[in-house]
Amino acid sequence: RLEGGKMNEKTKEDLVEVIQVAGKEQLFYRSMPIQVALIRGTKVDEYGNMTLEKEGVYLETLHIAQAAKNSGGIVIAQAEQVVKHGSLNVREIEIPGMLVDYIVKAEQEDHKMNAGVQYEPSYTGEAVIPVEQIKPMKMSPRKIISKRCAMELERNTIINLGIGMPEGVAAVALEEGISDWTTMTIEAGSVGGVPGSGTNLGGATNVEVIIGHPN
């Protein structure tokens, strides 16, 4: 209302404005043109149909592609394998080929699951590992804060963890046995399991469900 989303004096154009709709004040955000969308997956066929089975999180992959096409932009899909059309299980296809304009087959070193690992099967449901293999969080002021936060967790609750300090709560909850009676989730789309931290944040060890970020 006061500054229109502008950060400083050099920013001239309002990003948001207050308008009247049916007699009520609403915030109006103008749409932004999208020229190019870059998405990634596991396998893509010759028509652009793409699967995400080795992705630890789905994020907004489908929605980004839809938004780009709706804006008249192009969609570039990167995958680790390019396969023949008709060879993919249709139930595993998350991105329909009609949304994809260009296909890029990535080299292994350019297609890491995240900044921390090349590929971790426990982040995709391909494997379930003993939780004892997860390294405990080192003692630090950060861990002390996380332990205090974990004391507020109640039985049979759903916990949504954000980036930064909250990620330590998952590690502490595992150490204290609290994760056995709560469900940890990450906004990126992983549900259940033990959420990762640092460069592995977003995925979860022994994840139970993976949904899209907007869901």
Tab-separated table of C-alpha atoms in Angstrom:
chain	number	residue	atom	x	y	z
A	1	ARG	CA	0.000	0.000	0.000
A	2	LEU	CA	2.793	2.414	0.903
A	3	GLU	CA	5.640	1.395	-1.397
A	4	GLY	CA	4.111	-1.017	-3.897
A	5	GLY	CA	6.695	-3.718	-3.259
A	6	LYS	CA	9.612	-1.487	-4.242
A	7	MET	CA	12.885	-2.079	-2.395
A	8	ASN	CA	14.614	1.271	-2.942
A	9	GLU	CA	14.404	4.639	-4.701
A	10	LYS	CA	15.776	3.211	-7.955
A	11	THR	CA	12.808	0.872	-8.254
A	12	LYS	CA	10.141	2.912	-10.014
A	13	GLU	CA	7.381	0.511	-11.025
A	14	ASP	CA	4.899	-0.806	-8.459
A	15	LEU	CA	4.818	-4.597	-8.199
A	16	VAL	CA	1.494	-4.574	-6.375
A	17	GLU	CA	-1.353	-2.137	-5.985
A	18	VAL	CA	-4.542	-1.903	-3.954
A	19	ILE	CA	-7.726	-2.122	-6.038
A	20	GLN	CA	-11.448	-2.397	-5.330
A	21	VAL	CA	-13.205	-5.677	-6.195
A	22	ALA	CA	-16.901	-5.976	-5.346
A	23	GLY	CA	-16.506	-3.155	-2.870
A	24	LYS	CA	-13.574	-4.765	-1.069
A	25	GLU	CA	-9.897	-3.837	-1.129
A	26	GLN	CA	-7.711	-6.467	-2.770
A	27	LEU	CA	-4.012	-6.627	-3.645
A	28	PHE	CA	-3.426	-6.833	-7.396
A	29	TYR	CA	-0.156	-8.436	-8.525
A	30	ARG	CA	0.594	-8.008	-12.218
A	31	SER	CA	1.694	-11.120	-14.084
A	32	MET	CA	5.263	-11.243	-15.337
A	33	PRO	CA	6.160	-12.444	-18.849
A	34	ILE	CA	8.057	-15.747	-18.923
A	35	GLN	CA	10.289	-16.242	-21.945
A	36	VAL	CA	12.110	-19.447	-20.963
A	37	ALA	CA	11.528	-22.193	-18.399
A	38	LEU	CA	14.247	-24.694	-17.452
A	39	ILE	CA	12.988	-27.929	-15.889
A	40	ARG	CA	14.639	-31.250	-15.090
A	41	GLY	CA	13.627	-34.849	-14.641
A	42	THR	CA	14.815	-38.432	-14.873
A	43	LYS	CA	13.713	-39.789	-18.247
A	44	VAL	CA	12.280	-37.919	-21.221
A	45	ASP	CA	10.997	-39.512	-24.410
A	46	GLU	CA	11.305	-38.226	-27.951
A	47	TYR	CA	8.024	-36.294	-27.605
A	48	GLY	CA	9.065	-34.539	-24.389
A	49	ASN	CA	7.065	-36.628	-21.916
A	50	MET	CA	9.140	-36.628	-18.733
A	51	THR	CA	9.315	-38.641	-15.503
A	52	LEU	CA	10.694	-37.551	-12.135
A	53	GLU	CA	11.283	-40.845	-10.330
A	54	LYS	CA	14.885	-40.034	-9.356
A	55	GLU	CA	14.102	-36.510	-8.188
A	56	GLY	CA	14.107	-35.994	-4.428
A	57	VAL	CA	11.539	-33.211	-4.814
A	58	TYR	CA	9.162	-32.315	-7.635
A	59	LEU	CA	9.034	-28.597	-6.768
A	60	GLU	CA	7.028	-26.553	-9.321
A	61	THR	CA	8.263	-28.473	-12.374
A	62	LEU	CA	4.849	-28.951	-14.007
A	63	HIS	CA	3.541	-25.547	-12.986
A	64	ILE	CA	6.632	-23.740	-14.289
A	65	ALA	CA	6.219	-25.429	-17.670
A	66	GLN	CA	2.523	-24.543	-17.775
A	67	ALA	CA	3.197	-20.926	-16.838
A	68	ALA	CA	5.868	-20.539	-19.519
A	69	LYS	CA	3.668	-21.968	-22.271
A	70	ASN	CA	0.739	-19.834	-21.128
A	71	SER	CA	3.008	-16.798	-21.412
A	72	GLY	CA	4.163	-17.695	-24.912
A	73	GLY	CA	7.577	-18.833	-23.716
A	74	ILE	CA	9.585	-21.977	-24.394
A	75	VAL	CA	10.313	-24.930	-22.114
A	76	ILE	CA	13.679	-26.713	-22.018
A	77	ALA	CA	13.662	-30.116	-20.294
A	78	GLN	CA	16.892	-31.634	-18.957
A	79	ALA	CA	16.979	-35.348	-18.132
A	80	GLU	CA	19.563	-38.042	-17.538
A	81	GLN	CA	18.039	-40.350	-20.149
A	82	VAL	CA	16.325	-39.812	-23.506
A	83	VAL	CA	14.148	-42.807	-24.405
A	84	LYS	CA	11.897	-43.932	-27.237
A	85	HIS	CA	8.355	-42.562	-27.343
A	86	GLY	CA	5.909	-45.061	-25.871
A	87	SER	CA	8.472	-46.742	-23.619
A	88	LEU	CA	7.612	-44.779	-20.459
A	89	ASN	CA	5.031	-45.929	-17.936
A	90	VAL	CA	2.251	-43.393	-18.443
A	91	ARG	CA	1.532	-43.350	-14.706
A	92	GLU	CA	5.076	-42.129	-14.058
A	93	ILE	CA	4.932	-39.247	-16.539
A	94	GLU	CA	4.669	-35.956	-14.643
A	95	ILE	CA	5.317	-33.528	-17.519
A	96	PRO	CA	3.360	-34.021	-20.772
A	97	GLY	CA	5.373	-33.608	-23.942
A	98	MET	CA	3.050	-30.923	-25.307
A	99	LEU	CA	4.609	-28.532	-22.781
A	100	VAL	CA	8.220	-29.232	-23.804
A	101	ASP	CA	9.981	-27.493	-26.695
A	102	TYR	CA	13.577	-28.666	-26.297
A	103	ILE	CA	15.215	-31.730	-24.748
A	104	VAL	CA	18.700	-31.787	-23.214
A	105	LYS	CA	20.423	-35.030	-22.211
A	106	ALA	CA	22.619	-34.125	-19.257
A	107	GLU	CA	25.976	-35.601	-18.378
A	108	GLN	CA	26.037	-37.260	-14.952
A	109	GLU	CA	28.150	-34.537	-13.358
A	110	ASP	CA	25.637	-31.929	-14.534
A	111	HIS	CA	22.610	-33.746	-13.161
A	112	LYS	CA	23.177	-34.105	-9.415
A	113	MET	CA	20.141	-34.671	-7.233
A	114	ASN	CA	21.133	-31.647	-5.158
A	115	ALA	CA	24.246	-29.755	-4.160
A	116	GLY	CA	25.090	-32.423	-1.571
A	117	VAL	CA	24.825	-35.767	-3.395
A	118	GLN	CA	24.817	-37.206	-6.910
A	119	TYR	CA	21.905	-39.494	-6.069
A	120	GLU	CA	20.505	-40.761	-2.772
A	121	PRO	CA	17.890	-43.548	-3.238
A	122	SER	CA	16.412	-43.041	0.237
A	123	TYR	CA	15.300	-39.567	-0.905
A	124	THR	CA	13.089	-41.035	-3.637
A	125	GLY	CA	11.589	-44.062	-1.917
A	126	GLU	CA	13.803	-46.439	-3.883
A	127	ALA	CA	15.512	-47.544	-0.666
A	128	VAL	CA	14.859	-47.422	3.068
A	129	ILE	CA	17.984	-47.141	5.193
A	130	PRO	CA	18.507	-47.616	8.955
A	131	VAL	CA	18.164	-44.204	10.595
A	132	GLU	CA	21.286	-44.997	12.606
A	133	GLN	CA	23.240	-44.209	9.442
A	134	ILE	CA	22.162	-40.568	9.632
A	135	LYS	CA	24.905	-38.517	11.267
A	136	PRO	CA	23.760	-36.680	14.415
A	137	MET	CA	23.888	-32.904	14.497
A	138	LYS	CA	27.049	-31.539	16.126
A	139	MET	CA	26.644	-29.687	19.418
A	140	SER	CA	26.463	-25.958	18.793
A	141	PRO	CA	24.267	-22.962	19.658
A	142	ARG	CA	22.192	-23.941	16.627
A	143	LYS	CA	21.554	-27.403	18.064
A	144	ILE	CA	20.643	-25.986	21.471
A	145	ILE	CA	18.050	-23.746	19.832
A	146	SER	CA	16.750	-26.709	17.813
A	147	LYS	CA	16.439	-28.817	20.988
A	148	ARG	CA	14.423	-26.081	22.646
A	149	CYS	CA	12.134	-25.887	19.617
A	150	ALA	CA	11.729	-29.670	19.598
A	151	MET	CA	10.436	-29.496	23.176
A	152	GLU	CA	7.345	-27.732	21.817
A	153	LEU	CA	6.421	-30.578	19.443
A	154	GLU	CA	3.278	-32.483	20.341
A	155	ARG	CA	2.296	-36.059	19.598
A	156	ASN	CA	0.498	-36.833	16.306
A	157	THR	CA	1.196	-33.443	14.759
A	158	ILE	CA	2.300	-32.385	11.284
A	159	ILE	CA	5.442	-30.245	11.307
A	160	ASN	CA	6.377	-28.043	8.346
A	161	LEU	CA	10.064	-27.114	8.392
A	162	GLY	CA	11.490	-24.117	6.562
A	163	ILE	CA	14.992	-23.195	5.449
A	164	GLY	CA	17.551	-22.127	8.050
A	165	MET	CA	17.287	-22.710	11.781
A	166	PRO	CA	14.151	-24.929	11.569
A	167	GLU	CA	15.995	-27.664	9.675
A	168	GLY	CA	17.896	-28.540	12.866
A	169	VAL	CA	14.620	-29.544	14.515
A	170	ALA	CA	14.401	-32.617	12.266
A	171	ALA	CA	17.849	-33.848	13.333
A	172	VAL	CA	17.104	-33.323	17.019
A	173	ALA	CA	13.687	-34.973	16.721
A	174	LEU	CA	15.354	-38.069	15.271
A	175	GLU	CA	17.925	-38.227	18.092
A	176	GLU	CA	15.245	-37.838	20.768
A	177	GLY	CA	12.839	-40.333	19.180
A	178	ILE	CA	10.276	-37.597	18.624
A	179	SER	CA	10.138	-38.217	14.875
A	180	ASP	CA	8.449	-41.567	15.579
A	181	TRP	CA	5.232	-39.807	16.595
A	182	THR	CA	5.230	-36.719	14.384
A	183	THR	CA	5.144	-36.240	10.613
A	184	MET	CA	7.836	-33.939	9.270
A	185	THR	CA	7.224	-32.127	5.995
A	186	ILE	CA	9.221	-29.748	3.813
A	187	GLU	CA	7.569	-27.063	1.697
A	188	ALA	CA	9.425	-28.398	-1.344
A	189	GLY	CA	7.094	-31.413	-1.240
A	190	SER	CA	8.618	-34.248	0.816
A	191	VAL	CA	6.336	-35.768	3.454
A	192	GLY	CA	7.504	-38.042	6.262
A	193	GLY	CA	10.925	-39.522	6.818
A	194	VAL	CA	13.809	-37.466	8.175
A	195	PRO	CA	14.203	-34.118	6.375
A	196	GLY	CA	17.716	-33.349	5.186
A	197	SER	CA	19.686	-30.257	6.126
A	198	GLY	CA	22.284	-27.988	4.585
A	199	THR	CA	22.885	-28.854	0.932
A	200	ASN	CA	20.434	-31.765	1.277
A	201	LEU	CA	17.549	-29.618	2.469
A	202	GLY	CA	14.356	-30.258	0.533
A	203	GLY	CA	14.690	-34.009	0.373
A	204	ALA	CA	14.087	-36.464	3.190
A	205	THR	CA	15.705	-39.764	4.119
A	206	ASN	CA	13.127	-42.590	3.962
A	207	VAL	CA	10.572	-40.170	2.530
A	208	GLU	CA	7.002	-41.497	2.601
A	209	VAL	CA	5.337	-39.268	-0.004
A	210	ILE	CA	6.566	-36.720	-2.553
A	211	ILE	CA	4.133	-34.107	-3.832
A	212	GLY	CA	4.538	-30.931	-5.830
A	213	HIS	CA	5.580	-27.748	-4.045
A	214	PRO	CA	2.330	-25.855	-4.823
A	215	ASN	CA	0.291	-28.767	-3.413
